[in-house]
């Protein structure tokens, strides 16, 4: 059997971060297989794929495509060799339409002076061919992440990719979208395409992959057949120790109501109400989970509570006081922390250093600020302790964060938001992109915040996460509460019905 891709003894050292990201790594990917690439945050997966895609030169090692040694010094070389890559953090142009993004850089040489209409037609045909429907004229900035993902894949397929690298394609998708994507991936493999699939979700590895390769600390730990490897085996290969896949926590001891959302209506970007007359309360010492298919108002609700989006009607109260018209900063000062769903766009500033990112929300605090001057040494100490507590790999207190791996960027956001004993934590997709060990850590950290008296509002498309962390769960459907359930007793079927908009009717 020919290998579509063979990487031999790839080594890559990054002097700027002093990290040996790939240490003599070899990998064989067979033609027509779905090959999962897994490993902890910072293990070197993205680096290895960036090398294959021509984004980084390796220090040493060889790349073979279809059995022949090749030089890949630029993504153009990779594309010519039939390699496509969908990156962990999308690289689409937000102000362009879907069609413009997919055709970007292709129009003049291949299609001459095509009209926009033809472009849209091309995209529609492509979308139909691969069963990934999109509206070619929609603008990227108005699209949910799941749809942006689809555009990235179409973009690679448009360029005739035979070998498709998907770097954590499911991290941002809803369960339904994940199902659809996995079907698309299987289908592509059955038509002879080769897929390298990076994921932290071992269930997906089981569902979609033929073989998996595991990286740890820059090294290749081995390749296995998926059929004969169990999920706990995969997890311990990744982490080097057995991982607790179940969280054990004490029952909640809820106190007073600390946050109330009263008859709140919020509009989305296009002015249409996304949250309608919504009312609920969160008490200290409890985790309230918000379940729902994404796009049912969760994003707008969280933005409204954190102060990023005005509300059209109703009231928000914190500790008995109205906060409806307060700024993000005023709410923060009250002890409201926000882990945003999009760490790159609103969670972090990649142009600044780690310590600055960590204190950005509390630069006025006396410990970091004397008469208007930032105290760098205190910031540095805070950063050093965050790195340690959250195991942020390859980070230095005053170092740039732009080079951190995806999961480690997420940990920076968590370290910032969970520090300083917040009274109310709004956690939107808090474990997106994290490896199993880190998920275990974050879940414990959120429960610890709860147990020390914070209220936690958890929004997640991961139903498992909602069910295992929450003390109560409300299900959002089209911006309204379809029902409230007890995660201890509700069945998967019942919650599924609520998520689909049916009201729960129990027989007496
Ligand atoms: N351009 C770069 N400059 C310096 N260091 C880098 C660069 N890119 C990656 N690194 C470092 O190399 C290591 C491997 O990073 P990589 O992004 O490959 O990890 P990963 O396995 O993809 O992790 P994740 O699951 O979190 O995405 C990390 O420690 C990271 O900080
Ligand atoms: Mg990565």
Short mmCIF file of C-alpha atoms and ligand atoms in Angstrom, two decimals:
data_model
loop_
_atom_site.label_atom_id
_atom_site.label_comp_id
_atom_site.label_asym_id
_atom_site.label_seq_id
_atom_site.Cartn_x
_atom_site.Cartn_y
_atom_site.Cartn_z
CA UNK A 1 0.00 0.00 0.00
CA UNK A 2 1.38 3.44 -0.89
CA UNK A 3 1.71 6.08 1.72
CA UNK A 4 0.12 9.35 0.70
CA UNK A 5 2.41 11.09 3.14
CA UNK A 6 5.52 9.99 4.88
CA UNK A 7 7.40 12.20 7.29
CA UNK A 8 10.84 10.97 8.26
CA UNK A 9 12.73 12.15 11.32
CA UNK A 10 11.33 15.66 11.35
CA UNK A 11 12.95 17.95 13.89
CA UNK A 12 11.96 21.53 14.56
CA UNK A 13 13.34 23.83 17.23
CA UNK A 14 11.86 27.29 17.84
CA UNK A 15 14.62 29.53 19.20
CA UNK A 16 12.18 32.33 20.06
CA UNK A 17 10.31 30.15 22.53
CA UNK A 18 13.20 27.76 23.20
CA UNK A 19 10.94 24.82 22.36
CA UNK A 20 11.85 21.62 20.55
CA UNK A 21 8.39 21.33 19.02
CA UNK A 22 9.13 18.26 16.90
CA UNK A 23 11.80 15.84 18.05
CA UNK A 24 12.76 13.32 15.38
CA UNK A 25 9.15 12.69 14.41
CA UNK A 26 8.17 10.10 11.82
CA UNK A 27 4.67 9.50 10.52
CA UNK A 28 3.19 7.34 7.76
CA UNK A 29 -0.25 8.15 6.41
CA UNK A 30 -1.77 5.66 3.99
CA UNK A 31 -3.57 6.70 0.87
CA UNK A 32 -7.33 6.86 1.42
CA UNK A 33 -7.29 6.58 5.19
CA UNK A 34 -8.51 8.89 7.89
CA UNK A 35 -5.51 9.24 10.16
CA UNK A 36 -6.11 10.89 13.51
CA UNK A 37 -3.27 12.87 15.05
CA UNK A 38 -3.75 13.33 18.78
CA UNK A 39 -1.75 14.58 21.74
CA UNK A 40 -1.75 17.06 24.57
CA UNK A 41 -1.82 20.81 24.08
CA UNK A 42 1.61 21.83 22.88
CA UNK A 43 2.63 18.30 21.83
CA UNK A 44 3.66 19.54 18.38
CA UNK A 45 0.76 18.44 16.17
CA UNK A 46 0.11 21.79 14.50
CA UNK A 47 3.84 22.36 14.03
CA UNK A 48 4.24 19.01 12.27
CA UNK A 49 1.34 19.76 9.94
CA UNK A 50 2.58 23.31 9.32
CA UNK A 51 5.85 21.77 8.18
CA UNK A 52 4.03 19.42 5.81
CA UNK A 53 2.04 22.38 4.50
CA UNK A 54 5.16 24.47 3.89
CA UNK A 55 4.58 27.03 6.61
CA UNK A 56 7.72 26.21 8.60
CA UNK A 57 10.99 24.80 7.30
CA UNK A 58 12.03 21.77 9.37
CA UNK A 59 15.55 21.82 10.85
CA UNK A 60 16.03 18.33 9.52
CA UNK A 61 14.03 15.43 8.17
CA UNK A 62 12.34 14.40 4.94
CA UNK A 63 8.88 14.73 3.45
CA UNK A 64 7.58 12.15 0.99
CA UNK A 65 4.32 12.55 -0.90
CA UNK A 66 3.02 9.51 -2.78
CA UNK A 67 6.35 7.81 -2.22
CA UNK A 68 8.56 10.57 -3.59
CA UNK A 69 10.70 12.94 -1.64
CA UNK A 70 9.53 16.53 -2.08
CA UNK A 71 10.56 19.99 -1.00
CA UNK A 72 7.73 21.97 0.54
CA UNK A 73 8.97 25.46 1.27
CA UNK A 74 5.71 27.37 0.80
CA UNK A 75 1.99 26.53 0.95
CA UNK A 76 1.92 26.98 -2.82
CA UNK A 77 4.21 23.94 -3.09
CA UNK A 78 1.87 22.01 -0.81
CA UNK A 79 -1.19 22.98 -2.85
CA UNK A 80 0.58 21.93 -6.05
CA UNK A 81 1.25 18.56 -4.42
CA UNK A 82 -2.46 18.26 -3.65
CA UNK A 83 -2.20 19.05 0.05
CA UNK A 84 -4.85 21.26 1.66
CA UNK A 85 -5.00 22.48 5.22
CA UNK A 86 -7.76 23.85 7.38
CA UNK A 87 -6.13 25.70 10.23
CA UNK A 88 -6.92 25.59 13.90
CA UNK A 89 -7.66 29.31 13.85
CA UNK A 90 -9.43 30.25 10.69
CA UNK A 91 -7.79 32.44 8.14
CA UNK A 92 -10.83 33.80 6.32
CA UNK A 93 -11.37 37.45 5.43
CA UNK A 94 -14.30 38.57 7.62
CA UNK A 95 -15.57 41.33 5.34
CA UNK A 96 -15.61 39.09 2.24
CA UNK A 97 -18.42 36.80 1.18
CA UNK A 98 -18.17 33.03 1.26
CA UNK A 99 -17.67 32.89 -2.50
CA UNK A 100 -14.97 35.56 -2.40
CA UNK A 101 -13.12 33.70 0.33
CA UNK A 102 -13.28 30.37 -1.44
CA UNK A 103 -12.16 31.84 -4.74
CA UNK A 104 -9.58 34.15 -3.19
CA UNK A 105 -6.32 33.97 -5.08
CA UNK A 106 -7.78 31.65 -7.71
CA UNK A 107 -9.91 33.92 -9.88
CA UNK A 108 -7.45 35.50 -12.29
CA UNK A 109 -5.29 32.54 -13.28
CA UNK A 110 -7.92 29.85 -13.56
CA UNK A 111 -11.15 31.58 -14.32
CA UNK A 112 -10.16 34.82 -16.00
CA UNK A 113 -12.59 37.66 -15.50
CA UNK A 114 -15.48 35.78 -14.05
CA UNK A 115 -18.51 37.63 -12.80
CA UNK A 116 -19.48 37.44 -9.15
CA UNK A 117 -22.53 35.47 -10.20
CA UNK A 118 -20.42 32.74 -11.73
CA UNK A 119 -18.29 32.67 -8.65
CA UNK A 120 -21.40 32.07 -6.59
CA UNK A 121 -22.48 29.33 -8.98
CA UNK A 122 -19.09 27.64 -8.75
CA UNK A 123 -19.30 27.64 -5.01
CA UNK A 124 -22.83 26.30 -5.03
CA UNK A 125 -21.81 23.45 -7.30
CA UNK A 126 -18.78 22.64 -5.18
CA UNK A 127 -20.91 22.71 -2.03
CA UNK A 128 -23.46 20.38 -3.57
CA UNK A 129 -20.77 17.99 -4.76
CA UNK A 130 -19.42 17.53 -1.25
CA UNK A 131 -22.71 17.86 0.61
CA UNK A 132 -21.65 21.00 2.47
CA UNK A 133 -24.33 23.57 1.65
CA UNK A 134 -23.48 27.26 2.08
CA UNK A 135 -24.90 30.59 0.98
CA UNK A 136 -22.15 31.93 -1.33
CA UNK A 137 -23.20 35.54 -0.81
CA UNK A 138 -23.18 35.57 2.99
CA UNK A 139 -20.38 37.54 4.63
CA UNK A 140 -17.95 35.64 6.81
CA UNK A 141 -18.27 38.06 9.73
CA UNK A 142 -22.00 37.31 10.01
CA UNK A 143 -21.54 33.55 10.12
CA UNK A 144 -21.42 31.23 13.10
CA UNK A 145 -18.08 29.46 13.48
CA UNK A 146 -19.51 26.15 12.28
CA UNK A 147 -20.31 27.67 8.94
CA UNK A 148 -16.89 29.34 8.72
CA UNK A 149 -15.36 25.92 9.22
CA UNK A 150 -17.33 24.57 6.31
CA UNK A 151 -16.06 27.44 4.15
CA UNK A 152 -12.46 26.58 5.05
CA UNK A 153 -12.99 22.98 3.99
CA UNK A 154 -14.64 23.99 0.73
CA UNK A 155 -11.75 26.32 0.08
CA UNK A 156 -9.28 23.45 0.34
CA UNK A 157 -11.46 21.16 -1.78
CA UNK A 158 -11.79 23.84 -4.43
CA UNK A 159 -8.02 23.69 -4.73
CA UNK A 160 -8.28 19.98 -5.53
CA UNK A 161 -6.74 18.79 -2.29
CA UNK A 162 -6.16 15.03 -2.31
CA UNK A 163 -4.54 15.11 1.10
CA UNK A 164 -6.55 17.18 3.53
CA UNK A 165 -5.19 18.27 6.89
CA UNK A 166 -7.91 19.28 9.33
CA UNK A 167 -6.48 20.87 12.48
CA UNK A 168 -9.10 20.48 15.22
CA UNK A 169 -12.01 20.92 12.83
CA UNK A 170 -14.62 19.93 15.38
CA UNK A 171 -13.51 22.12 18.29
CA UNK A 172 -15.89 24.85 17.25
CA UNK A 173 -18.78 22.74 16.00
CA UNK A 174 -22.07 21.76 17.56
CA UNK A 175 -22.72 18.03 18.03
CA UNK A 176 -25.00 17.99 15.01
CA UNK A 177 -22.39 19.78 12.89
CA UNK A 178 -19.75 17.35 14.16
CA UNK A 179 -21.85 14.43 13.00
CA UNK A 180 -22.24 16.01 9.59
CA UNK A 181 -18.54 16.78 9.32
CA UNK A 182 -17.51 13.26 10.31
CA UNK A 183 -19.82 11.90 7.61
CA UNK A 184 -18.22 14.24 5.09
CA UNK A 185 -14.75 13.13 6.16
CA UNK A 186 -15.64 9.43 5.81
CA UNK A 187 -17.15 10.14 2.46
CA UNK A 188 -14.02 11.96 1.26
CA UNK A 189 -11.89 9.01 2.37
CA UNK A 190 -14.14 6.56 0.57
CA UNK A 191 -13.62 8.58 -2.58
CA UNK A 192 -9.88 8.08 -2.16
CA UNK A 193 -8.87 11.26 -0.40
CA UNK A 194 -6.48 11.06 2.50
CA UNK A 195 -7.39 12.90 5.66
CA UNK A 196 -5.18 13.85 8.58
CA UNK A 197 -7.52 14.71 11.39
CA UNK A 198 -6.28 16.47 14.53
CA UNK A 199 -8.65 16.31 17.47
CA UNK A 200 -8.77 16.14 21.25
CA UNK A 201 -12.02 14.21 21.20
CA UNK A 202 -11.24 10.55 21.34
CA UNK A 203 -14.84 9.60 20.64
CA UNK A 204 -14.38 11.24 17.25
CA UNK A 205 -11.21 9.26 16.67
CA UNK A 206 -13.27 6.12 17.29
CA UNK A 207 -16.02 7.32 14.97
CA UNK A 208 -14.04 8.50 12.01
CA UNK A 209 -10.43 7.34 11.94
CA UNK A 210 -8.81 4.17 10.62
CA UNK A 211 -5.56 4.70 12.50
CA UNK A 212 -4.26 7.15 15.04
CA UNK A 213 -0.85 8.53 15.89
CA UNK A 214 -0.09 9.98 19.28
CA UNK A 215 2.39 12.77 20.01
CA UNK A 216 3.65 13.78 23.40
CA UNK A 217 6.16 16.51 24.22
CA UNK A 218 7.34 16.84 20.62
CA UNK A 219 7.85 13.11 20.11
CA UNK A 220 5.88 10.51 18.23
CA UNK A 221 4.65 7.91 20.70
CA UNK A 222 3.32 5.50 18.10
CA UNK A 223 0.63 4.62 15.59
CA UNK A 224 -2.26 2.21 16.28
CA UNK A 225 -5.29 0.78 14.57
CA UNK A 226 -8.34 2.52 15.96
CA UNK A 227 -10.43 -0.65 15.93
CA UNK A 228 -8.16 -2.35 18.44
CA UNK A 229 -7.42 0.60 20.73
CA UNK A 230 -9.80 1.68 23.51
CA UNK A 231 -10.48 5.28 24.45
CA UNK A 232 -8.80 4.97 27.88
CA UNK A 233 -5.75 3.48 26.13
CA UNK A 234 -5.64 6.43 23.76
CA UNK A 235 -5.99 8.86 26.66
CA UNK A 236 -3.16 7.36 28.63
CA UNK A 237 -0.91 7.20 25.55
CA UNK A 238 -1.49 10.93 25.20
CA UNK A 239 -1.04 11.97 28.77
CA UNK A 240 1.31 9.29 30.03
CA UNK A 241 -0.98 8.46 32.94
CA UNK A 242 -4.55 7.23 33.33
CA UNK A 243 -7.05 10.09 32.97
CA UNK A 244 -10.23 10.45 34.98
CA UNK A 245 -12.85 10.73 32.31
CA UNK A 246 -15.56 11.24 34.92
CA UNK A 247 -15.72 14.15 37.29
CA UNK A 248 -16.59 13.41 40.84
CA UNK A 249 -18.05 16.33 42.71
CA UNK A 250 -20.05 16.98 45.85
CA UNK A 251 -23.67 18.10 45.63
CA UNK A 252 -24.02 21.89 45.34
CA UNK A 253 -24.90 24.04 48.32
CA UNK A 254 -26.67 26.94 46.66
CA UNK A 255 -26.94 30.22 48.59
CA UNK A 256 -28.66 33.47 47.68
CA UNK A 257 -29.51 34.60 44.20
CA UNK A 258 -26.55 36.63 42.96
CA UNK A 259 -27.48 37.14 39.34
CA UNK A 260 -30.88 37.63 37.78
CA UNK A 261 -31.90 38.00 34.19
CA UNK A 262 -35.41 39.52 34.13
CA UNK A 263 -37.55 39.52 31.02
CA UNK A 264 -34.49 40.17 28.86
CA UNK A 265 -34.62 40.62 25.11
CA UNK A 266 -31.41 40.89 23.04
CA UNK A 267 -30.98 41.33 19.31
CA UNK A 268 -28.38 39.68 17.12
CA UNK A 269 -26.02 41.48 14.71
CA UNK A 270 -28.78 41.95 12.15
CA UNK A 271 -31.26 43.39 14.64
CA UNK A 272 -33.43 40.29 14.99
CA UNK A 273 -34.29 39.29 18.57
CA UNK A 274 -32.05 36.36 19.51
CA UNK A 275 -33.07 36.23 23.17
CA UNK A 276 -36.76 36.82 23.93
CA UNK A 277 -38.21 37.78 27.30
CA UNK A 278 -35.81 35.51 29.09
CA UNK A 279 -35.83 35.21 32.88
CA UNK A 280 -33.65 33.06 35.13
CA UNK A 281 -31.59 33.33 38.30
CA UNK A 282 -28.22 31.99 39.37
CA UNK A 283 -27.36 31.39 43.02
CA UNK A 284 -24.00 31.45 44.73
CA UNK A 285 -22.48 28.01 45.02
CA UNK A 286 -24.21 26.51 42.00
CA UNK A 287 -23.46 25.82 38.37
CA UNK A 288 -26.31 26.69 36.06
CA UNK A 289 -25.84 25.05 32.68
CA UNK A 290 -27.31 26.42 29.50
CA UNK A 291 -27.82 23.71 26.93
CA UNK A 292 -29.06 24.11 23.41
CA UNK A 293 -28.10 23.75 19.82
CA UNK A 294 -25.78 26.67 19.17
CA UNK A 295 -27.35 29.64 17.47
CA UNK A 296 -30.34 29.65 19.81
CA UNK A 297 -29.33 32.86 21.55
CA UNK A 298 -26.47 31.65 23.73
CA UNK A 299 -23.86 33.96 22.21
CA UNK A 300 -26.08 37.04 22.44
CA UNK A 301 -27.13 36.18 25.99
CA UNK A 302 -23.55 35.83 27.18
CA UNK A 303 -22.52 39.03 25.44
CA UNK A 304 -25.43 40.85 27.09
CA UNK A 305 -24.59 39.56 30.56
CA UNK A 306 -20.90 40.38 30.24
CA UNK A 307 -21.69 43.88 28.98
CA UNK A 308 -20.54 43.53 25.39
CA UNK A 309 -23.98 43.86 23.85
CA UNK A 310 -26.84 46.19 24.85
CA UNK A 311 -30.20 44.68 25.68
CA UNK A 312 -33.46 45.80 24.10
CA UNK A 313 -35.68 45.13 27.06
CA UNK A 314 -35.69 43.78 30.59
CA UNK A 315 -33.18 44.04 33.41
CA UNK A 316 -29.95 42.44 34.55
CA UNK A 317 -29.31 42.41 38.30
CA UNK A 318 -26.19 41.48 40.19
CA UNK A 319 -26.18 41.16 43.97
CA UNK A 320 -29.50 42.97 44.10
CA UNK A 321 -28.41 45.94 41.98
CA UNK A 322 -29.28 46.70 38.38
CA UNK A 323 -26.25 46.40 36.07
CA UNK A 324 -28.16 46.68 32.81
CA UNK A 325 -26.40 49.85 31.70
CA UNK A 326 -22.96 49.17 33.17
CA UNK A 327 -19.87 48.79 31.01
CA UNK A 328 -17.82 45.61 30.74
CA UNK A 329 -15.27 47.17 33.12
CA UNK A 330 -17.84 48.10 35.75
CA UNK A 331 -19.23 44.59 35.71
CA UNK A 332 -15.73 43.14 35.98
CA UNK A 333 -15.07 45.29 39.01
CA UNK A 334 -18.09 43.74 40.66
CA UNK A 335 -16.44 40.34 40.28
CA UNK A 336 -18.05 39.11 37.10
CA UNK A 337 -15.59 37.02 35.08
CA UNK A 338 -16.10 36.04 31.47
CA UNK A 339 -14.46 33.18 29.58
CA UNK A 340 -15.45 34.09 26.01
CA UNK A 341 -16.16 31.54 23.33
CA UNK A 342 -13.78 33.09 20.85
CA UNK A 343 -10.40 33.34 22.53
CA UNK A 344 -8.66 34.95 19.59
CA UNK A 345 -11.17 37.62 18.70
CA UNK A 346 -12.25 38.79 22.12
CA UNK A 347 -10.32 36.79 24.68
CA UNK A 348 -6.72 37.72 24.00
CA UNK A 349 -4.48 40.26 22.39
CA UNK A 350 -1.90 38.27 20.44
CA UNK A 351 0.23 41.35 19.91
CA UNK A 352 1.04 41.70 23.59
CA UNK A 353 2.84 39.61 26.16
CA UNK A 354 1.58 36.99 28.54
CA UNK A 355 1.72 39.16 31.67
CA UNK A 356 -0.19 41.95 29.93
CA UNK A 357 -2.87 39.55 28.75
CA UNK A 358 -3.22 38.18 32.24
CA UNK A 359 -3.71 41.51 33.98
CA UNK A 360 -5.59 43.35 31.25
CA UNK A 361 -8.86 43.13 33.16
CA UNK A 362 -7.35 44.15 36.48
CA UNK A 363 -4.68 46.69 35.63
CA UNK A 364 -6.29 49.15 38.01
CA UNK A 365 -5.93 46.83 40.95
CA UNK A 366 -3.61 48.23 43.62
CA UNK A 367 -1.30 45.24 43.42
CA UNK A 368 -0.52 45.93 39.76
CA UNK A 369 -0.80 49.69 39.67
CA UNK A 370 0.89 52.44 41.63
CA UNK A 371 -0.24 55.99 40.78
CA UNK A 372 -1.08 54.95 37.27
CA UNK A 373 2.12 53.01 36.62
CA UNK A 374 1.99 49.28 36.08
CA UNK A 375 4.15 47.33 38.46
CA UNK A 376 5.94 44.94 36.11
CA UNK A 377 7.44 42.82 38.84
CA UNK A 378 4.02 42.09 40.35
CA UNK A 379 2.66 41.32 36.89
CA UNK A 380 5.58 38.98 36.29
CA UNK A 381 4.98 37.14 39.56
CA UNK A 382 1.31 36.80 38.77
CA UNK A 383 2.14 35.47 35.30
CA UNK A 384 4.67 33.01 36.69
CA UNK A 385 2.18 31.59 39.15
CA UNK A 386 -0.51 31.33 36.45
CA UNK A 387 1.87 29.41 34.19
CA UNK A 388 2.54 27.00 36.99
CA UNK A 389 -1.01 26.60 38.21
CA UNK A 390 -2.48 26.09 34.74
CA UNK A 391 0.55 24.31 33.21
CA UNK A 392 0.69 26.75 30.31
CA UNK A 393 3.31 24.99 28.19
CA UNK A 394 6.22 26.95 26.71
CA UNK A 395 5.09 30.24 28.20
CA UNK A 396 7.30 32.86 29.85
CA UNK A 397 5.84 35.68 31.99
CA UNK A 398 7.00 38.49 29.70
CA UNK A 399 7.00 36.39 26.53
CA UNK A 400 4.83 36.77 23.47
CA UNK A 401 1.69 34.69 23.42
CA UNK A 402 1.29 34.57 19.65
CA UNK A 403 3.41 31.40 19.48
CA UNK A 404 1.55 29.44 22.15
CA UNK A 405 -0.37 26.37 21.00
CA UNK A 406 -4.16 26.63 20.72
CA UNK A 407 -4.94 24.87 23.96
CA UNK A 408 -2.37 26.88 25.84
CA UNK A 409 -3.95 30.11 24.63
CA UNK A 410 -7.23 28.90 26.10
CA UNK A 411 -5.44 28.28 29.39
CA UNK A 412 -4.24 31.90 29.45
CA UNK A 413 -7.85 33.07 29.27
CA UNK A 414 -8.86 30.67 32.03
CA UNK A 415 -5.98 31.69 34.27
CA UNK A 416 -6.95 35.33 33.91
CA UNK A 417 -10.64 34.84 34.50
CA UNK A 418 -10.49 32.39 37.36
CA UNK A 419 -7.88 34.36 39.31
CA UNK A 420 -8.92 36.71 42.10
CA UNK A 421 -11.95 34.77 43.35
CA UNK A 422 -14.64 35.97 40.95
CA UNK A 423 -18.17 36.04 42.37
CA UNK A 424 -19.83 35.11 39.11
CA UNK A 425 -18.13 33.20 36.32
CA UNK A 426 -19.64 33.20 32.86
CA UNK A 427 -17.97 30.27 31.12
CA UNK A 428 -18.74 30.01 27.42
CA UNK A 429 -17.24 26.85 25.86
CA UNK A 430 -14.50 26.83 28.53
CA UNK A 431 -12.76 23.66 27.35
CA UNK A 432 -12.80 24.28 23.62
CA UNK A 433 -9.57 22.97 22.14
CA UNK A 434 -8.22 21.52 25.36
CA UNK A 435 -6.69 18.08 25.74
CA UNK A 436 -8.27 15.51 28.04
CA UNK A 437 -5.93 16.21 30.92
CA UNK A 438 -6.57 19.94 30.71
CA UNK A 439 -10.32 19.43 30.50
CA UNK A 440 -10.14 17.43 33.71
CA UNK A 441 -8.24 20.35 35.25
CA UNK A 442 -10.67 23.04 34.07
CA UNK A 443 -13.69 21.10 35.23
CA UNK A 444 -12.15 20.79 38.67
CA UNK A 445 -11.31 24.50 38.66
CA UNK A 446 -14.90 25.48 37.83
CA UNK A 447 -16.26 23.20 40.55
CA UNK A 448 -13.71 24.62 42.98
CA UNK A 449 -14.94 28.13 42.13
CA UNK A 450 -18.47 26.94 42.81
CA UNK A 451 -17.51 25.33 46.09
CA UNK A 452 -15.83 28.49 47.27
CA UNK A 453 -19.12 30.32 46.75
CA UNK A 454 -19.01 31.63 43.19
CA UNK A 455 -21.97 31.32 40.90
CA UNK A 456 -21.12 29.71 37.57
CA UNK A 457 -23.07 30.11 34.34
CA UNK A 458 -21.87 27.42 31.97
CA UNK A 459 -22.66 27.59 28.28
CA UNK A 460 -21.43 24.70 26.20
CA UNK A 461 -22.34 22.78 23.11
CA UNK A 462 -20.81 19.71 24.74
CA UNK A 463 -23.80 18.07 26.31
CA UNK A 464 -21.55 15.76 28.37
CA UNK A 465 -19.83 18.77 29.83
CA UNK A 466 -23.12 20.47 30.72
CA UNK A 467 -24.46 17.30 32.29
CA UNK A 468 -21.44 16.47 34.38
CA UNK A 469 -20.74 20.00 35.67
CA UNK A 470 -24.16 21.59 36.12
CA UNK A 471 -26.40 21.46 39.16
CA UNK A 472 -29.36 22.74 37.14
CA UNK A 473 -29.76 22.98 33.39
CA UNK A 474 -31.96 25.22 31.30
CA UNK A 475 -32.41 24.52 27.63
CA UNK A 476 -32.52 27.43 25.22
CA UNK A 477 -34.52 27.18 22.07
CA UNK A 478 -34.93 30.17 19.77
CA UNK A 479 -33.99 32.53 22.56
CA UNK A 480 -36.51 31.17 25.03
CA UNK A 481 -36.35 28.59 27.77
CA UNK A 482 -37.71 25.32 26.43
CA UNK A 483 -37.44 23.75 29.86
CA UNK A 484 -35.40 23.32 33.00
CA UNK A 485 -34.08 19.89 33.89
CA UNK A 486 -32.22 18.15 36.66
CA UNK A 487 -29.01 16.76 35.13
CA UNK A 488 -29.11 13.87 37.61
CA UNK A 489 -32.41 12.49 36.39
CA UNK A 490 -33.03 13.76 32.87
CA UNK A 491 -32.58 11.30 30.03
CA UNK A 492 -30.66 12.05 26.89
CA UNK A 493 -33.87 11.67 24.94
CA UNK A 494 -35.73 14.21 27.05
CA UNK A 495 -33.02 16.81 26.73
CA UNK A 496 -32.76 16.11 23.02
CA UNK A 497 -36.46 16.85 22.63
CA UNK A 498 -36.11 20.13 24.51
CA UNK A 499 -33.13 21.13 22.41
CA UNK A 500 -35.25 20.49 19.35
CA UNK A 501 -37.94 22.82 20.66
CA UNK A 502 -40.52 20.37 22.04
CA UNK A 503 -41.83 21.10 25.50
CA UNK A 504 -41.38 18.35 28.00
CA UNK A 505 -44.61 16.60 28.95
CA UNK A 506 -44.25 13.98 31.62
CA UNK A 507 -47.03 11.60 32.35
CA UNK A 508 -48.31 12.07 35.87
N1 LIG B 1 5.97 29.94 15.57
C1 LIG B 1 6.36 29.49 16.76
N2 LIG B 1 7.36 30.09 17.44
C2 LIG B 1 7.76 29.64 18.64
N3 LIG B 1 7.23 28.58 19.28
C3 LIG B 1 6.23 27.93 18.67
C4 LIG B 1 5.73 28.36 17.39
N4 LIG B 1 4.73 27.53 17.02
C5 LIG B 1 4.60 26.64 18.03
N5 LIG B 1 5.49 26.86 19.02
C6 LIG B 1 5.64 26.07 20.25
O1 LIG B 1 5.82 24.72 19.87
C7 LIG B 1 5.10 23.84 20.73
C8 LIG B 1 4.17 22.96 19.93
O2 LIG B 1 3.08 23.75 19.47
P1 LIG B 1 1.93 23.20 18.54
O3 LIG B 1 1.11 24.38 18.17
O4 LIG B 1 2.52 22.39 17.46
O5 LIG B 1 1.12 22.26 19.57
P2 LIG B 1 -0.22 21.43 19.33
O6 LIG B 1 0.12 19.99 19.54
O7 LIG B 1 -0.83 21.80 18.05
O8 LIG B 1 -1.11 21.91 20.57
P3 LIG B 1 -2.70 22.27 20.69
O9 LIG B 1 -3.41 20.98 20.90
O10 LIG B 1 -2.78 23.10 21.92
O11 LIG B 1 -3.09 23.01 19.47
C9 LIG B 1 4.37 24.73 21.73
O12 LIG B 1 5.09 24.72 22.92
C10 LIG B 1 4.38 26.09 21.08
O13 LIG B 1 4.41 27.10 22.06
MG1 LIG B 2 -2.56 22.81 17.55
#
